[in-house]
Amino acid sequence: MGKVAGNEVRPGMVIELNGQIWSVVKTQSVKPGKGGAYNQVELKNIISGSKLNERFRSAEMVEETQLERRDFQFLYASGDMLTFMDIQTYDQIELATDFVGDRAQFLQDGMKVMVQCMRAARSESPFRSRWCCGWSRPTP
């Protein structure tokens, strides 16, 4: 999307780093007595859920990525896959139960959930749809 300075990275942002999409969980500005200041950032991989701690100096530029938030309806669980339907287009996607994590146990048939999506640019997307998604939360 656009580049931002390393010291402008904030929680809630989604960035691309080393060819992967990461969500910024928390940040801390560090000003050591010796050397330049930097931003200590905790990142969570949107696909795998793994965490990474990274340091960004103000001179470093980071690629910010925008995710589209879309309303989906939970339809059913089949084995280790969960099926959701886009409320606007009626397209269905399947997400692995492991991807949704512990929150999968709270899903009920017909429940409306918010899913963060972006167009999948790579063929190795773990999803069976044209969207690469990040699970967000149930919506009222």
Short mmCIF file of N, CA and C in Angstrom, two decimals:
data_model
loop_
_atom_site.label_atom_id
_atom_site.label_comp_id
_atom_site.label_asym_id
_atom_site.label_seq_id
_atom_site.Cartn_x
_atom_site.Cartn_y
_atom_site.Cartn_z
N MET A 1 0.85 -1.18 0.00
CA MET A 1 0.00 0.00 0.00
C MET A 1 0.89 1.24 0.00
N GLY A 2 1.50 1.53 1.16
CA GLY A 2 2.38 2.68 1.25
C GLY A 2 3.47 2.42 2.26
N LYS A 3 4.50 3.19 2.18
CA LYS A 3 5.61 3.02 3.11
C LYS A 3 5.48 4.00 4.26
N VAL A 4 5.80 3.51 5.47
CA VAL A 4 5.80 4.35 6.66
C VAL A 4 7.16 4.20 7.33
N ALA A 5 7.56 5.25 8.05
CA ALA A 5 8.82 5.21 8.78
C ALA A 5 8.71 4.21 9.93
N GLY A 6 9.82 3.58 10.27
CA GLY A 6 9.84 2.58 11.32
C GLY A 6 9.34 3.07 12.67
N ASN A 7 9.54 4.36 12.97
CA ASN A 7 9.06 4.89 14.25
C ASN A 7 7.58 5.26 14.21
N GLU A 8 6.92 5.12 13.06
CA GLU A 8 5.49 5.41 12.94
C GLU A 8 4.62 4.15 12.96
N VAL A 9 5.25 3.00 13.14
CA VAL A 9 4.51 1.74 13.20
C VAL A 9 3.75 1.71 14.52
N ARG A 10 2.44 1.41 14.44
CA ARG A 10 1.57 1.45 15.62
C ARG A 10 0.75 0.17 15.71
N PRO A 11 0.28 -0.19 16.94
CA PRO A 11 -0.58 -1.37 17.09
C PRO A 11 -1.83 -1.25 16.21
N GLY A 12 -2.21 -2.38 15.63
CA GLY A 12 -3.38 -2.41 14.75
C GLY A 12 -3.02 -2.30 13.28
N MET A 13 -1.81 -1.81 12.98
CA MET A 13 -1.37 -1.73 11.59
C MET A 13 -1.07 -3.12 11.06
N VAL A 14 -1.15 -3.28 9.76
CA VAL A 14 -0.77 -4.53 9.10
C VAL A 14 0.35 -4.18 8.14
N ILE A 15 1.48 -4.89 8.29
CA ILE A 15 2.64 -4.59 7.46
C ILE A 15 3.12 -5.84 6.73
N GLU A 16 3.87 -5.61 5.65
CA GLU A 16 4.50 -6.72 4.94
C GLU A 16 5.98 -6.67 5.27
N LEU A 17 6.51 -7.81 5.74
CA LEU A 17 7.91 -7.90 6.13
C LEU A 17 8.42 -9.27 5.71
N ASN A 18 9.53 -9.30 5.00
CA ASN A 18 10.14 -10.55 4.53
C ASN A 18 9.16 -11.41 3.73
N GLY A 19 8.30 -10.77 2.95
CA GLY A 19 7.37 -11.49 2.09
C GLY A 19 6.16 -12.06 2.80
N GLN A 20 5.95 -11.71 4.08
CA GLN A 20 4.81 -12.20 4.83
C GLN A 20 4.01 -11.03 5.39
N ILE A 21 2.75 -11.30 5.72
CA ILE A 21 1.85 -10.27 6.24
C ILE A 21 1.80 -10.41 7.77
N TRP A 22 2.06 -9.29 8.46
CA TRP A 22 2.12 -9.28 9.92
C TRP A 22 1.19 -8.22 10.48
N SER A 23 0.57 -8.53 11.61
CA SER A 23 -0.25 -7.57 12.34
C SER A 23 0.59 -7.06 13.51
N VAL A 24 0.58 -5.75 13.73
CA VAL A 24 1.35 -5.16 14.83
C VAL A 24 0.54 -5.30 16.11
N VAL A 25 1.09 -6.01 17.07
CA VAL A 25 0.40 -6.27 18.34
C VAL A 25 0.68 -5.15 19.33
N LYS A 26 1.97 -4.85 19.54
CA LYS A 26 2.32 -3.74 20.43
C LYS A 26 3.66 -3.16 20.03
N THR A 27 3.87 -1.92 20.44
CA THR A 27 5.11 -1.23 20.14
C THR A 27 5.64 -0.53 21.39
N GLN A 28 6.93 -0.30 21.39
CA GLN A 28 7.55 0.44 22.48
C GLN A 28 8.69 1.26 21.90
N SER A 29 8.66 2.55 22.13
CA SER A 29 9.76 3.41 21.68
C SER A 29 10.89 3.30 22.69
N VAL A 30 12.09 3.01 22.19
CA VAL A 30 13.25 2.82 23.06
C VAL A 30 14.30 3.87 22.68
N LYS A 31 14.78 4.58 23.70
CA LYS A 31 15.82 5.59 23.49
C LYS A 31 17.00 5.24 24.40
N PRO A 32 17.89 4.39 23.89
CA PRO A 32 19.03 4.00 24.72
C PRO A 32 19.98 5.17 24.96
N GLY A 33 20.75 5.09 26.02
CA GLY A 33 21.70 6.15 26.33
C GLY A 33 22.78 6.26 25.27
N LYS A 34 23.08 5.16 24.64
CA LYS A 34 24.10 5.15 23.60
C LYS A 34 23.46 4.64 22.32
N GLY A 35 23.64 5.33 21.23
CA GLY A 35 23.06 4.91 19.96
C GLY A 35 21.74 5.60 19.68
N GLY A 36 21.18 5.31 18.53
CA GLY A 36 19.94 5.95 18.11
C GLY A 36 18.70 5.27 18.65
N ALA A 37 17.62 6.02 18.67
CA ALA A 37 16.34 5.49 19.15
C ALA A 37 15.77 4.51 18.12
N TYR A 38 14.95 3.60 18.60
CA TYR A 38 14.29 2.63 17.73
C TYR A 38 12.93 2.26 18.30
N ASN A 39 12.14 1.63 17.47
CA ASN A 39 10.80 1.20 17.84
C ASN A 39 10.83 -0.33 17.96
N GLN A 40 10.62 -0.85 19.18
CA GLN A 40 10.56 -2.30 19.41
C GLN A 40 9.13 -2.73 19.12
N VAL A 41 8.93 -3.63 18.16
CA VAL A 41 7.60 -3.99 17.67
C VAL A 41 7.36 -5.48 17.84
N GLU A 42 6.21 -5.84 18.41
CA GLU A 42 5.80 -7.24 18.47
C GLU A 42 4.81 -7.47 17.34
N LEU A 43 5.11 -8.46 16.49
CA LEU A 43 4.30 -8.75 15.31
C LEU A 43 3.69 -10.14 15.43
N LYS A 44 2.52 -10.30 14.80
CA LYS A 44 1.88 -11.61 14.74
C LYS A 44 1.57 -11.91 13.27
N ASN A 45 2.03 -13.06 12.81
CA ASN A 45 1.80 -13.45 11.43
C ASN A 45 0.32 -13.74 11.23
N ILE A 46 -0.27 -13.11 10.22
CA ILE A 46 -1.71 -13.26 10.00
C ILE A 46 -2.07 -14.67 9.57
N ILE A 47 -1.20 -15.34 8.83
CA ILE A 47 -1.51 -16.68 8.33
C ILE A 47 -1.22 -17.75 9.38
N SER A 48 0.01 -17.78 9.89
CA SER A 48 0.41 -18.87 10.78
C SER A 48 0.17 -18.58 12.26
N GLY A 49 0.06 -17.31 12.63
CA GLY A 49 -0.14 -16.96 14.03
C GLY A 49 1.16 -16.87 14.82
N SER A 50 2.30 -17.11 14.16
CA SER A 50 3.58 -17.04 14.88
C SER A 50 3.89 -15.59 15.23
N LYS A 51 4.70 -15.41 16.28
CA LYS A 51 5.05 -14.07 16.74
C LYS A 51 6.50 -13.77 16.42
N LEU A 52 6.79 -12.48 16.27
CA LEU A 52 8.13 -12.02 15.93
C LEU A 52 8.34 -10.68 16.60
N ASN A 53 9.51 -10.48 17.21
CA ASN A 53 9.90 -9.18 17.73
C ASN A 53 10.91 -8.57 16.78
N GLU A 54 10.67 -7.33 16.39
CA GLU A 54 11.50 -6.67 15.40
C GLU A 54 11.80 -5.25 15.88
N ARG A 55 12.97 -4.75 15.52
CA ARG A 55 13.35 -3.36 15.83
C ARG A 55 13.37 -2.57 14.53
N PHE A 56 12.74 -1.40 14.56
CA PHE A 56 12.75 -0.51 13.41
C PHE A 56 13.31 0.85 13.83
N ARG A 57 14.30 1.31 13.12
CA ARG A 57 14.84 2.66 13.34
C ARG A 57 13.99 3.64 12.52
N SER A 58 14.04 4.90 12.89
CA SER A 58 13.21 5.90 12.21
C SER A 58 13.57 6.04 10.74
N ALA A 59 14.81 5.74 10.39
CA ALA A 59 15.23 5.87 8.99
C ALA A 59 14.74 4.69 8.14
N GLU A 60 14.35 3.58 8.76
CA GLU A 60 13.87 2.42 8.00
C GLU A 60 12.44 2.65 7.54
N MET A 61 12.15 2.19 6.33
CA MET A 61 10.80 2.29 5.80
C MET A 61 10.16 0.90 5.82
N VAL A 62 8.88 0.85 6.21
CA VAL A 62 8.14 -0.40 6.33
C VAL A 62 6.92 -0.31 5.41
N GLU A 63 6.62 -1.40 4.71
CA GLU A 63 5.49 -1.44 3.78
C GLU A 63 4.20 -1.73 4.55
N GLU A 64 3.28 -0.77 4.55
CA GLU A 64 1.99 -0.96 5.20
C GLU A 64 1.01 -1.58 4.22
N THR A 65 0.22 -2.54 4.70
CA THR A 65 -0.75 -3.24 3.88
C THR A 65 -2.14 -2.98 4.44
N GLN A 66 -3.10 -2.76 3.57
CA GLN A 66 -4.47 -2.54 4.00
C GLN A 66 -5.27 -3.83 3.83
N LEU A 67 -6.01 -4.20 4.84
CA LEU A 67 -6.90 -5.34 4.75
C LEU A 67 -8.33 -4.84 4.69
N GLU A 68 -9.13 -5.52 3.93
CA GLU A 68 -10.54 -5.18 3.81
C GLU A 68 -11.31 -5.96 4.87
N ARG A 69 -12.11 -5.28 5.65
CA ARG A 69 -12.93 -5.95 6.66
C ARG A 69 -14.27 -6.27 6.03
N ARG A 70 -14.62 -7.56 6.09
CA ARG A 70 -15.86 -8.00 5.45
C ARG A 70 -16.68 -8.81 6.43
N ASP A 71 -18.00 -8.70 6.27
CA ASP A 71 -18.90 -9.47 7.10
C ASP A 71 -19.14 -10.84 6.48
N PHE A 72 -18.95 -11.88 7.28
CA PHE A 72 -19.22 -13.24 6.87
C PHE A 72 -20.18 -13.87 7.85
N GLN A 73 -20.85 -14.91 7.42
CA GLN A 73 -21.75 -15.66 8.28
C GLN A 73 -21.18 -17.07 8.41
N PHE A 74 -21.08 -17.55 9.65
CA PHE A 74 -20.60 -18.91 9.86
C PHE A 74 -21.71 -19.87 9.46
N LEU A 75 -21.39 -20.82 8.57
CA LEU A 75 -22.39 -21.77 8.10
C LEU A 75 -22.32 -23.10 8.85
N TYR A 76 -21.16 -23.76 8.78
CA TYR A 76 -21.06 -25.07 9.43
C TYR A 76 -19.60 -25.48 9.56
N ALA A 77 -19.37 -26.48 10.40
CA ALA A 77 -18.05 -27.10 10.56
C ALA A 77 -18.11 -28.48 9.93
N SER A 78 -17.06 -28.82 9.19
CA SER A 78 -16.97 -30.13 8.55
C SER A 78 -15.56 -30.64 8.77
N GLY A 79 -15.41 -31.60 9.67
CA GLY A 79 -14.08 -32.10 9.99
C GLY A 79 -13.26 -31.00 10.64
N ASP A 80 -12.09 -30.71 10.07
CA ASP A 80 -11.25 -29.65 10.62
C ASP A 80 -11.37 -28.35 9.83
N MET A 81 -12.43 -28.22 9.03
CA MET A 81 -12.66 -27.01 8.24
C MET A 81 -13.94 -26.31 8.68
N LEU A 82 -13.90 -24.97 8.66
CA LEU A 82 -15.07 -24.15 8.99
C LEU A 82 -15.48 -23.41 7.72
N THR A 83 -16.76 -23.42 7.43
CA THR A 83 -17.25 -22.77 6.21
C THR A 83 -17.99 -21.48 6.57
N PHE A 84 -17.60 -20.41 5.88
CA PHE A 84 -18.19 -19.09 6.07
C PHE A 84 -18.72 -18.59 4.74
N MET A 85 -19.75 -17.73 4.78
CA MET A 85 -20.32 -17.16 3.57
C MET A 85 -20.24 -15.64 3.64
N ASP A 86 -19.75 -15.03 2.56
CA ASP A 86 -19.72 -13.58 2.46
C ASP A 86 -21.16 -13.10 2.37
N ILE A 87 -21.56 -12.22 3.25
CA ILE A 87 -22.95 -11.78 3.33
C ILE A 87 -23.36 -10.96 2.09
N GLN A 88 -22.41 -10.25 1.47
CA GLN A 88 -22.75 -9.43 0.31
C GLN A 88 -22.77 -10.22 -0.99
N THR A 89 -21.78 -11.10 -1.19
CA THR A 89 -21.65 -11.79 -2.48
C THR A 89 -22.10 -13.24 -2.44
N TYR A 90 -22.33 -13.78 -1.27
CA TYR A 90 -22.72 -15.17 -1.06
C TYR A 90 -21.61 -16.16 -1.43
N ASP A 91 -20.38 -15.66 -1.62
CA ASP A 91 -19.23 -16.56 -1.84
C ASP A 91 -18.92 -17.27 -0.54
N GLN A 92 -18.49 -18.52 -0.66
CA GLN A 92 -18.14 -19.28 0.54
C GLN A 92 -16.64 -19.50 0.60
N ILE A 93 -16.09 -19.45 1.81
CA ILE A 93 -14.68 -19.75 2.04
C ILE A 93 -14.59 -20.78 3.15
N GLU A 94 -13.51 -21.52 3.12
CA GLU A 94 -13.24 -22.48 4.18
C GLU A 94 -11.96 -22.09 4.88
N LEU A 95 -11.98 -22.09 6.20
CA LEU A 95 -10.80 -21.82 7.00
C LEU A 95 -10.56 -23.01 7.91
N ALA A 96 -9.31 -23.34 8.12
CA ALA A 96 -8.98 -24.44 9.01
C ALA A 96 -9.32 -24.06 10.45
N THR A 97 -9.79 -25.04 11.21
CA THR A 97 -10.13 -24.80 12.61
C THR A 97 -8.90 -24.31 13.37
N ASP A 98 -7.72 -24.82 13.03
CA ASP A 98 -6.48 -24.39 13.68
C ASP A 98 -6.22 -22.91 13.43
N PHE A 99 -6.58 -22.42 12.25
CA PHE A 99 -6.37 -21.01 11.91
C PHE A 99 -7.23 -20.11 12.79
N VAL A 100 -8.47 -20.50 13.03
CA VAL A 100 -9.38 -19.71 13.86
C VAL A 100 -8.99 -19.82 15.33
N GLY A 101 -8.40 -20.96 15.70
CA GLY A 101 -7.90 -21.13 17.06
C GLY A 101 -9.00 -21.47 18.06
N ASP A 102 -8.78 -21.08 19.30
CA ASP A 102 -9.70 -21.39 20.39
C ASP A 102 -11.08 -20.77 20.20
N ARG A 103 -11.15 -19.72 19.41
CA ARG A 103 -12.44 -19.04 19.20
C ARG A 103 -13.42 -19.88 18.40
N ALA A 104 -12.94 -20.93 17.74
CA ALA A 104 -13.82 -21.78 16.93
C ALA A 104 -14.89 -22.44 17.79
N GLN A 105 -14.59 -22.72 19.04
CA GLN A 105 -15.56 -23.38 19.90
C GLN A 105 -16.77 -22.50 20.22
N PHE A 106 -16.65 -21.20 20.01
CA PHE A 106 -17.75 -20.29 20.31
C PHE A 106 -18.63 -20.00 19.10
N LEU A 107 -18.24 -20.50 17.93
CA LEU A 107 -19.04 -20.25 16.72
C LEU A 107 -20.35 -21.02 16.77
N GLN A 108 -21.40 -20.35 16.34
CA GLN A 108 -22.71 -20.97 16.26
C GLN A 108 -23.23 -20.80 14.83
N ASP A 109 -24.02 -21.75 14.35
CA ASP A 109 -24.56 -21.67 13.00
C ASP A 109 -25.30 -20.35 12.82
N GLY A 110 -25.00 -19.65 11.71
CA GLY A 110 -25.66 -18.39 11.40
C GLY A 110 -25.01 -17.18 12.05
N MET A 111 -23.97 -17.37 12.87
CA MET A 111 -23.33 -16.24 13.56
C MET A 111 -22.61 -15.36 12.54
N LYS A 112 -22.75 -14.06 12.71
CA LYS A 112 -22.09 -13.09 11.85
C LYS A 112 -20.72 -12.78 12.45
N VAL A 113 -19.67 -12.85 11.60
CA VAL A 113 -18.31 -12.56 12.05
C VAL A 113 -17.64 -11.58 11.09
N MET A 114 -16.66 -10.85 11.61
CA MET A 114 -15.88 -9.93 10.79
C MET A 114 -14.59 -10.64 10.43
N VAL A 115 -14.26 -10.65 9.12
CA VAL A 115 -13.04 -11.29 8.65
C VAL A 115 -12.24 -10.24 7.90
N GLN A 116 -10.93 -10.20 8.15
CA GLN A 116 -10.06 -9.27 7.45
C GLN A 116 -9.48 -10.00 6.25
N CYS A 117 -9.61 -9.40 5.06
CA CYS A 117 -9.23 -10.08 3.83
C CYS A 117 -8.34 -9.20 2.96
N MET A 118 -7.55 -9.87 2.13
CA MET A 118 -6.82 -9.19 1.07
C MET A 118 -6.74 -10.16 -0.09
N ARG A 119 -6.59 -9.65 -1.30
CA ARG A 119 -6.48 -10.51 -2.47
C ARG A 119 -5.21 -11.34 -2.34
N ALA A 120 -5.33 -12.63 -2.56
CA ALA A 120 -4.17 -13.52 -2.48
C ALA A 120 -3.31 -13.32 -3.72
N ALA A 121 -2.08 -12.92 -3.52
CA ALA A 121 -1.17 -12.67 -4.63
C ALA A 121 -0.36 -13.90 -4.97
N ARG A 122 -0.31 -14.85 -4.05
CA ARG A 122 0.51 -16.03 -4.25
C ARG A 122 -0.37 -17.27 -4.33
N SER A 123 0.09 -18.24 -5.09
CA SER A 123 -0.69 -19.48 -5.25
C SER A 123 -0.59 -20.37 -4.02
N GLU A 124 0.40 -20.13 -3.13
CA GLU A 124 0.55 -21.00 -1.97
C GLU A 124 -0.35 -20.58 -0.81
N SER A 125 -1.39 -19.80 -1.09
CA SER A 125 -2.33 -19.41 -0.05
C SER A 125 -2.95 -20.66 0.56
N PRO A 126 -3.04 -20.73 1.91
CA PRO A 126 -3.57 -21.93 2.55
C PRO A 126 -5.09 -22.03 2.47
N PHE A 127 -5.72 -21.14 1.75
CA PHE A 127 -7.18 -21.12 1.70
C PHE A 127 -7.67 -21.57 0.35
N ARG A 128 -8.86 -22.11 0.33
CA ARG A 128 -9.43 -22.61 -0.92
C ARG A 128 -10.29 -21.55 -1.60
N SER A 129 -9.83 -20.34 -1.58
CA SER A 129 -10.59 -19.26 -2.20
C SER A 129 -9.61 -18.25 -2.77
N ARG A 130 -10.12 -17.22 -3.39
CA ARG A 130 -9.25 -16.20 -3.97
C ARG A 130 -8.85 -15.16 -2.93
N TRP A 131 -9.28 -15.33 -1.70
CA TRP A 131 -8.98 -14.39 -0.63
C TRP A 131 -8.03 -14.98 0.38
N CYS A 132 -7.14 -14.16 0.86
CA CYS A 132 -6.27 -14.54 1.96
C CYS A 132 -6.83 -13.81 3.18
N CYS A 133 -7.29 -14.53 4.17
CA CYS A 133 -8.06 -13.91 5.24
C CYS A 133 -7.39 -14.05 6.60
N GLY A 134 -7.73 -13.11 7.46
CA GLY A 134 -7.34 -13.16 8.86
C GLY A 134 -8.58 -13.10 9.69
N TRP A 135 -8.73 -14.03 10.59
CA TRP A 135 -9.90 -14.10 11.45
C TRP A 135 -9.92 -12.89 12.35
N SER A 136 -11.06 -12.23 12.47
CA SER A 136 -11.14 -11.05 13.30
C SER A 136 -11.96 -11.31 14.56
N ARG A 137 -13.27 -11.21 14.47
CA ARG A 137 -14.08 -11.40 15.68
C ARG A 137 -15.55 -11.50 15.31
N PRO A 138 -16.38 -12.05 16.23
CA PRO A 138 -17.82 -12.02 16.00
C PRO A 138 -18.31 -10.58 16.05
N THR A 139 -19.33 -10.28 15.27
CA THR A 139 -19.91 -8.94 15.30
C THR A 139 -21.34 -9.04 15.79
N PRO A 140 -21.84 -7.96 16.40
CA PRO A 140 -23.20 -7.99 16.94
C PRO A 140 -24.26 -8.05 15.86
#
